[in-house]
GROMACS .gro file of N, CA and C in nm:
model
  342
    1MET      N    1  -3.916  -4.387   0.727
    1MET     CA    2  -3.884  -4.448   0.593
    1MET      C    3  -3.828  -4.358   0.531
    2ARG      N    4  -3.911  -4.285   0.451
    2ARG     CA    5  -3.883  -4.163   0.369
    2ARG      C    6  -3.763  -4.086   0.406
    3ARG      N    7  -3.744  -4.144   0.556
    3ARG     CA    8  -3.671  -4.008   0.631
    3ARG      C    9  -3.496  -4.011   0.665
    4VAL      N   10  -3.486  -4.183   0.594
    4VAL     CA   11  -3.395  -4.228   0.600
    4VAL      C   12  -3.316  -4.206   0.490
    5PHE      N   13  -3.452  -4.218   0.350
    5PHE     CA   14  -3.355  -4.197   0.212
    5PHE      C   15  -3.339  -4.074   0.261
    6GLN      N   16  -3.357  -4.004   0.269
    6GLN     CA   17  -3.305  -3.809   0.255
    6GLN      C   18  -3.198  -3.831   0.300
    7GLN      N   19  -3.141  -3.883   0.362
    7GLN     CA   20  -3.007  -3.899   0.472
    7GLN      C   21  -2.909  -3.963   0.396
    8LEU      N   22  -2.925  -4.051   0.326
    8LEU     CA   23  -2.854  -4.153   0.254
    8LEU      C   24  -2.779  -4.071   0.172
    9PRO      N   25  -2.767  -3.992   0.081
    9PRO     CA   26  -2.688  -3.922   0.051
    9PRO      C   27  -2.586  -3.849   0.113
   10LEU      N   28  -2.619  -3.789   0.201
   10LEU     CA   29  -2.539  -3.684   0.307
   10LEU      C   30  -2.433  -3.817   0.385
   11LEU      N   31  -2.500  -3.889   0.404
   11LEU     CA   32  -2.414  -4.044   0.469
   11LEU      C   33  -2.314  -4.068   0.377
   12ARG      N   34  -2.330  -4.062   0.222
   12ARG     CA   35  -2.223  -4.103   0.179
   12ARG      C   36  -2.094  -4.029   0.092
   13GLU      N   37  -2.185  -3.894   0.090
   13GLU     CA   38  -2.024  -3.805   0.103
   13GLU      C   39  -1.991  -3.770   0.235
   14TYR      N   40  -2.009  -3.802   0.390
   14TYR     CA   41  -1.926  -3.811   0.431
   14TYR      C   42  -1.865  -3.927   0.461
   15GLN      N   43  -1.892  -4.010   0.427
   15GLN     CA   44  -1.794  -4.137   0.373
   15GLN      C   45  -1.674  -4.109   0.269
   16LYS      N   46  -1.740  -4.033   0.181
   16LYS     CA   47  -1.601  -4.008   0.088
   16LYS      C   48  -1.490  -3.927   0.098
   17LEU      N   49  -1.582  -3.846   0.195
   17LEU     CA   50  -1.465  -3.703   0.236
   17LEU      C   51  -1.398  -3.781   0.396
   18SER      N   52  -1.410  -3.910   0.472
   18SER     CA   53  -1.358  -3.995   0.573
   18SER      C   54  -1.258  -4.053   0.520
   19LEU      N   55  -1.300  -4.126   0.350
   19LEU     CA   56  -1.181  -4.199   0.287
   19LEU      C   57  -1.062  -4.084   0.240
   20LYS      N   58  -1.088  -3.966   0.210
   20LYS     CA   59  -0.957  -3.898   0.179
   20LYS      C   60  -0.876  -3.916   0.232
   21GLU      N   61  -0.735  -3.850   0.169
   21GLU     CA   62  -0.586  -3.866   0.300
   21GLU      C   63  -0.613  -3.730   0.367
   22PRO      N   64  -0.561  -3.708   0.448
   22PRO     CA   65  -0.567  -3.542   0.524
   22PRO      C   66  -0.468  -3.476   0.407
   23PRO      N   67  -0.462  -3.321   0.468
   23PRO     CA   68  -0.408  -3.251   0.378
   23PRO      C   69  -0.277  -3.239   0.387
   24LYS      N   70  -0.180  -3.205   0.298
   24LYS     CA   71  -0.031  -3.170   0.330
   24LYS      C   72  -0.021  -3.089   0.382
   25PRO      N   73   0.104  -3.036   0.429
   25PRO     CA   74   0.146  -2.906   0.488
   25PRO      C   75   0.199  -2.844   0.354
   26PRO      N   76   0.174  -2.748   0.318
   26PRO     CA   77   0.285  -2.612   0.233
   26PRO      C   78   0.375  -2.646   0.234
   27SER      N   79   0.382  -2.620   0.104
   27SER     CA   80   0.512  -2.642   0.074
   27SER      C   81   0.594  -2.531   0.089
   28PRO      N   82   0.757  -2.550   0.086
   28PRO     CA   83   0.812  -2.442   0.151
   28PRO      C   84   0.808  -2.341   0.063
   29LYS      N   85   0.803  -2.152   0.119
   29LYS     CA   86   0.872  -2.078   0.030
   29LYS      C   87   0.984  -2.026   0.012
   30PRO      N   88   1.062  -1.974  -0.115
   30PRO     CA   89   1.178  -1.957  -0.118
   30PRO      C   90   1.207  -1.859   0.005
   31GLY      N   91   1.331  -1.829   0.045
   31GLY     CA   92   1.381  -1.763   0.136
   31GLY      C   93   1.338  -1.827   0.243
   32SER      N   94   1.267  -1.895   0.251
   32SER     CA   95   1.266  -2.007   0.427
   32SER      C   96   1.332  -2.118   0.452
   33ASP      N   97   1.381  -2.172   0.564
   33ASP     CA   98   1.467  -2.197   0.576
   33ASP      C   99   1.413  -2.361   0.507
   34GLU      N  100   1.301  -2.433   0.525
   34GLU     CA  101   1.283  -2.538   0.419
   34GLU      C  102   1.336  -2.513   0.293
   35TRP      N  103   1.377  -2.461   0.209
   35TRP     CA  104   1.330  -2.416   0.109
   35TRP      C  105   1.494  -2.465   0.051
   36VAL      N  106   1.455  -2.569  -0.109
   36VAL     CA  107   1.611  -2.626  -0.060
   36VAL      C  108   1.669  -2.524  -0.261
   37TYR      N  109   1.815  -2.496  -0.230
   37TYR     CA  110   1.839  -2.409  -0.365
   37TYR      C  111   1.894  -2.489  -0.407
   38VAL      N  112   1.915  -2.516  -0.558
   38VAL     CA  113   1.963  -2.594  -0.663
   38VAL      C  114   2.067  -2.544  -0.722
   39ASP      N  115   2.198  -2.626  -0.724
   39ASP     CA  116   2.280  -2.557  -0.778
   39ASP      C  117   2.369  -2.625  -0.894
   40GLN      N  118   2.330  -2.643  -0.991
   40GLN     CA  119   2.388  -2.683  -1.119
   40GLN      C  120   2.400  -2.586  -1.212
   41PRO      N  121   2.477  -2.618  -1.246
   41PRO     CA  122   2.556  -2.483  -1.375
   41PRO      C  123   2.438  -2.486  -1.508
   42ILE      N  124   2.458  -2.401  -1.539
   42ILE     CA  125   2.359  -2.339  -1.648
   42ILE      C  126   2.458  -2.364  -1.784
   43PRO      N  127   2.345  -2.459  -1.829
   43PRO     CA  128   2.452  -2.480  -1.955
   43PRO      C  129   2.476  -2.325  -2.078
   44HIS      N  130   2.598  -2.307  -2.136
   44HIS     CA  131   2.695  -2.237  -2.191
   44HIS      C  132   2.593  -2.150  -2.277
   45ASP      N  133   2.490  -2.252  -2.373
   45ASP     CA  134   2.426  -2.221  -2.477
   45ASP      C  135   2.306  -2.063  -2.384
   46ALA      N  136   2.247  -2.184  -2.262
   46ALA     CA  137   2.154  -2.101  -2.230
   46ALA      C  138   2.192  -1.941  -2.175
   47ALA      N  139   2.293  -1.979  -2.111
   47ALA     CA  140   2.418  -1.859  -2.037
   47ALA      C  141   2.403  -1.714  -2.178
   48ASN      N  142   2.429  -1.771  -2.260
   48ASN     CA  143   2.440  -1.654  -2.392
   48ASN      C  144   2.327  -1.633  -2.435
   49ILE      N  145   2.211  -1.708  -2.425
   49ILE     CA  146   2.080  -1.610  -2.460
   49ILE      C  147   1.982  -1.526  -2.373
   50LEU      N  148   2.012  -1.610  -2.251
   50LEU     CA  149   1.975  -1.595  -2.084
   50LEU      C  150   2.034  -1.431  -2.070
   51PHE      N  151   2.173  -1.443  -2.092
   51PHE     CA  152   2.264  -1.315  -2.033
   51PHE      C  153   2.161  -1.149  -2.062
   52PRO      N  154   2.153  -1.123  -2.183
   52PRO     CA  155   2.106  -0.988  -2.265
   52PRO      C  156   2.010  -0.976  -2.264
   53GLN      N  157   1.920  -1.101  -2.239
   53GLN     CA  158   1.809  -0.999  -2.193
   53GLN      C  159   1.771  -0.988  -2.015
   54TRP      N  160   1.887  -1.076  -1.956
   54TRP     CA  161   1.919  -1.017  -1.760
   54TRP      C  162   1.931  -0.911  -1.803
   55GLU      N  163   2.033  -0.822  -1.852
   55GLU     CA  164   2.088  -0.728  -1.879
   55GLU      C  165   1.975  -0.615  -1.914
   56LEU      N  166   1.849  -0.634  -2.022
   56LEU     CA  167   1.780  -0.607  -2.059
   56LEU      C  168   1.689  -0.513  -1.982
   57VAL      N  169   1.607  -0.690  -1.903
   57VAL     CA  170   1.576  -0.674  -1.724
   57VAL      C  171   1.612  -0.568  -1.702
   58GLU      N  172   1.779  -0.604  -1.629
   58GLU     CA  173   1.821  -0.476  -1.519
   58GLU      C  174   1.813  -0.360  -1.522
   59ASP      N  175   1.853  -0.344  -1.653
   59ASP     CA  176   1.874  -0.170  -1.682
   59ASP      C  177   1.720  -0.094  -1.682
   60SER      N  178   1.629  -0.162  -1.749
   60SER     CA  179   1.468  -0.121  -1.771
   60SER      C  180   1.426  -0.111  -1.581
   61TYR      N  181   1.476  -0.197  -1.543
   61TYR     CA  182   1.472  -0.203  -1.355
   61TYR      C  183   1.520  -0.071  -1.329
   62LEU      N  184   1.640  -0.064  -1.300
   62LEU     CA  185   1.703   0.034  -1.285
   62LEU      C  186   1.677   0.168  -1.345
   63LYS      N  187   1.653   0.206  -1.432
   63LYS     CA  188   1.577   0.316  -1.518
   63LYS      C  189   1.420   0.334  -1.417
   64LEU      N  190   1.364   0.283  -1.445
   64LEU     CA  191   1.220   0.290  -1.382
   64LEU      C  192   1.203   0.283  -1.224
   65CYS      N  193   1.335   0.262  -1.169
   65CYS     CA  194   1.377   0.299  -0.972
   65CYS      C  195   1.421   0.447  -1.024
   66LYS      N  196   1.507   0.474  -1.092
   66LYS     CA  197   1.563   0.621  -1.074
   66LYS      C  198   1.413   0.737  -1.121
   67HIS      N  199   1.349   0.713  -1.208
   67HIS     CA  200   1.244   0.785  -1.254
   67HIS      C  201   1.170   0.811  -1.156
   68THR      N  202   1.125   0.650  -1.090
   68THR     CA  203   1.029   0.650  -0.972
   68THR      C  204   1.059   0.773  -0.876
   69PHE      N  205   1.195   0.725  -0.802
   69PHE     CA  206   1.289   0.809  -0.741
   69PHE      C  207   1.305   0.989  -0.710
   70LYS      N  208   1.307   0.983  -0.850
   70LYS     CA  209   1.331   1.118  -0.930
   70LYS      C  210   1.186   1.177  -0.877
   71LYS      N  211   1.054   1.093  -0.927
   71LYS     CA  212   0.938   1.218  -0.897
   71LYS      C  213   0.881   1.191  -0.781
   72ILE      N  214   0.940   1.108  -0.712
   72ILE     CA  215   0.899   1.130  -0.565
   72ILE      C  216   0.937   1.246  -0.449
   73ARG      N  217   1.113   1.306  -0.563
   73ARG     CA  218   1.183   1.411  -0.488
   73ARG      C  219   1.106   1.482  -0.486
   74GLU      N  220   1.045   1.516  -0.645
   74GLU     CA  221   0.987   1.642  -0.718
   74GLU      C  222   0.888   1.644  -0.680
   75GLU      N  223   0.782   1.530  -0.635
   75GLU     CA  224   0.646   1.560  -0.555
   75GLU      C  225   0.660   1.643  -0.423
   76ARG      N  226   0.811   1.583  -0.304
   76ARG     CA  227   0.870   1.648  -0.206
   76ARG      C  228   0.814   1.748  -0.196
   77GLU      N  229   0.907   1.847  -0.286
   77GLU     CA  230   0.968   1.938  -0.335
   77GLU      C  231   0.860   2.036  -0.348
   78THR      N  232   0.745   1.970  -0.430
   78THR     CA  233   0.620   2.043  -0.490
   78THR      C  234   0.547   2.075  -0.288
   79ILE      N  235   0.542   1.948  -0.231
   79ILE     CA  236   0.435   1.939  -0.121
   79ILE      C  237   0.539   2.098   0.006
   80ILE      N  238   0.674   2.061  -0.006
   80ILE     CA  239   0.719   2.189   0.092
   80ILE      C  240   0.712   2.305   0.048
   81ARG      N  241   0.717   2.386  -0.112
   81ARG     CA  242   0.677   2.469  -0.132
   81ARG      C  243   0.531   2.448  -0.113
   82TYR      N  244   0.457   2.409  -0.139
   82TYR     CA  245   0.297   2.419  -0.093
   82TYR      C  246   0.281   2.450   0.042
   83PHE      N  247   0.324   2.380   0.139
   83PHE     CA  248   0.276   2.376   0.292
   83PHE      C  249   0.401   2.527   0.355
   84TYR      N  250   0.478   2.617   0.290
   84TYR     CA  251   0.512   2.711   0.303
   84TYR      C  252   0.531   2.840   0.294
   85SER      N  253   0.412   2.822   0.141
   85SER     CA  254   0.322   2.903   0.104
   85SER      C  255   0.200   2.928   0.143
   86THR      N  256   0.131   2.799   0.219
   86THR     CA  257  -0.010   2.817   0.313
   86THR      C  258   0.019   2.834   0.403
   87LYS      N  259   0.139   2.856   0.483
   87LYS     CA  260   0.228   2.882   0.583
   87LYS      C  261   0.253   3.013   0.613
   88LYS      N  262   0.323   3.089   0.490
   88LYS     CA  263   0.274   3.255   0.465
   88LYS      C  264   0.178   3.326   0.472
   89ASN      N  265   0.078   3.264   0.409
   89ASN     CA  266  -0.066   3.303   0.369
   89ASN      C  267  -0.117   3.316   0.528
   90PHE      N  268  -0.099   3.219   0.582
   90PHE     CA  269  -0.155   3.219   0.711
   90PHE      C  270  -0.159   3.345   0.785
   91LEU      N  271  -0.028   3.357   0.804
   91LEU     CA  272   0.001   3.446   0.879
   91LEU      C  273   0.015   3.568   0.852
   92VAL      N  274  -0.038   3.607   0.678
   92VAL     CA  275  -0.078   3.706   0.670
   92VAL      C  276  -0.234   3.754   0.715
   93PHE      N  277  -0.267   3.626   0.657
   93PHE     CA  278  -0.427   3.621   0.732
   93PHE      C  279  -0.427   3.654   0.847
   94LEU      N  280  -0.358   3.614   0.966
   94LEU     CA  281  -0.363   3.656   1.122
   94LEU      C  282  -0.282   3.767   1.109
   95GLN      N  283  -0.238   3.828   1.036
   95GLN     CA  284  -0.187   3.997   1.037
   95GLN      C  285  -0.267   4.130   1.008
   96ARG      N  286  -0.389   4.080   0.916
   96ARG     CA  287  -0.449   4.187   0.849
   96ARG      C  288  -0.563   4.257   0.967
   97PRO      N  289  -0.537   4.360   0.930
   97PRO     CA  290  -0.602   4.439   1.043
   97PRO      C  291  -0.802   4.436   1.056
   98ASP      N  292  -0.821   4.425   1.162
   98ASP     CA  293  -0.959   4.439   1.162
   98ASP      C  294  -1.039   4.557   1.277
   99ASN      N  295  -1.147   4.538   1.283
   99ASN     CA  296  -1.203   4.631   1.341
   99ASN      C  297  -1.284   4.638   1.448
  100LYS      N  298  -1.291   4.443   1.518
  100LYS     CA  299  -1.405   4.387   1.571
  100LYS      C  300  -1.366   4.474   1.670
  101GLN      N  301  -1.233   4.444   1.724
  101GLN     CA  302  -1.203   4.516   1.915
  101GLN      C  303  -1.308   4.598   1.930
  102THR      N  304  -1.272   4.716   1.824
  102THR     CA  305  -1.352   4.810   1.860
  102THR      C  306  -1.490   4.852   1.829
  103PHE      N  307  -1.532   4.745   1.827
  103PHE     CA  308  -1.683   4.737   1.790
  103PHE      C  309  -1.728   4.650   1.951
  104VAL      N  310  -1.635   4.545   1.966
  104VAL     CA  311  -1.624   4.499   2.092
  104VAL      C  312  -1.601   4.562   2.244
  105THR      N  313  -1.538   4.651   2.226
  105THR     CA  314  -1.526   4.772   2.348
  105THR      C  315  -1.614   4.884   2.352
  106SER      N  316  -1.700   4.922   2.258
  106SER     CA  317  -1.828   5.014   2.235
  106SER      C  318  -1.979   4.919   2.335
  107TRP      N  319  -1.921   4.817   2.261
  107TRP     CA  320  -2.017   4.757   2.297
  107TRP      C  321  -2.043   4.747   2.458
  108VAL      N  322  -1.901   4.727   2.525
  108VAL     CA  323  -1.897   4.634   2.671
  108VAL      C  324  -1.877   4.771   2.773
  109LYS      N  325  -1.847   4.900   2.693
  109LYS     CA  326  -1.901   5.059   2.724
  109LYS      C  327  -2.043   5.077   2.753
  110ASN      N  328  -2.113   5.046   2.682
  110ASN     CA  329  -2.254   5.055   2.663
  110ASN      C  330  -2.363   5.001   2.738
  111TYR      N  331  -2.291   4.845   2.745
  111TYR     CA  332  -2.315   4.731   2.908
  111TYR      C  333  -2.301   4.756   3.012
  112ASN      N  334  -2.187   4.869   3.003
  112ASN     CA  335  -2.144   4.912   3.188
  112ASN      C  336  -2.204   4.973   3.193
  113GLY      N  337  -2.248   5.099   3.095
  113GLY     CA  338  -2.285   5.215   3.143
  113GLY      C  339  -2.472   5.189   3.168
  114VAL      N  340  -2.522   5.068   3.185
  114VAL     CA  341  -2.660   5.040   3.175
  114VAL      C  342  -2.672   5.070   3.335
   0.00000   0.00000   0.00000
């Protein structure tokens, strides 16, 4: 008997969920084929207010893009110069004189002389 009373809240919750409407499909996103564009004229007063703001946003966006692309070009130039200097330094490192071959040759002669 006690078990039935414990299951009643779960049964009620299930009934609530089953009475709800099924979920609706998601609304269309801008740019998709289902998106409906509105072609209504903008009032002249609103256009006079919005146009200077639009120009300000556009100018700000263009300046930021130019600044960003300039910094990318500078970074690329820095990286190219760094790789060039690293390559030159590595070539100098490889061409440095070393006396290891003379030690190896003398060891081989001593080993073969035994």
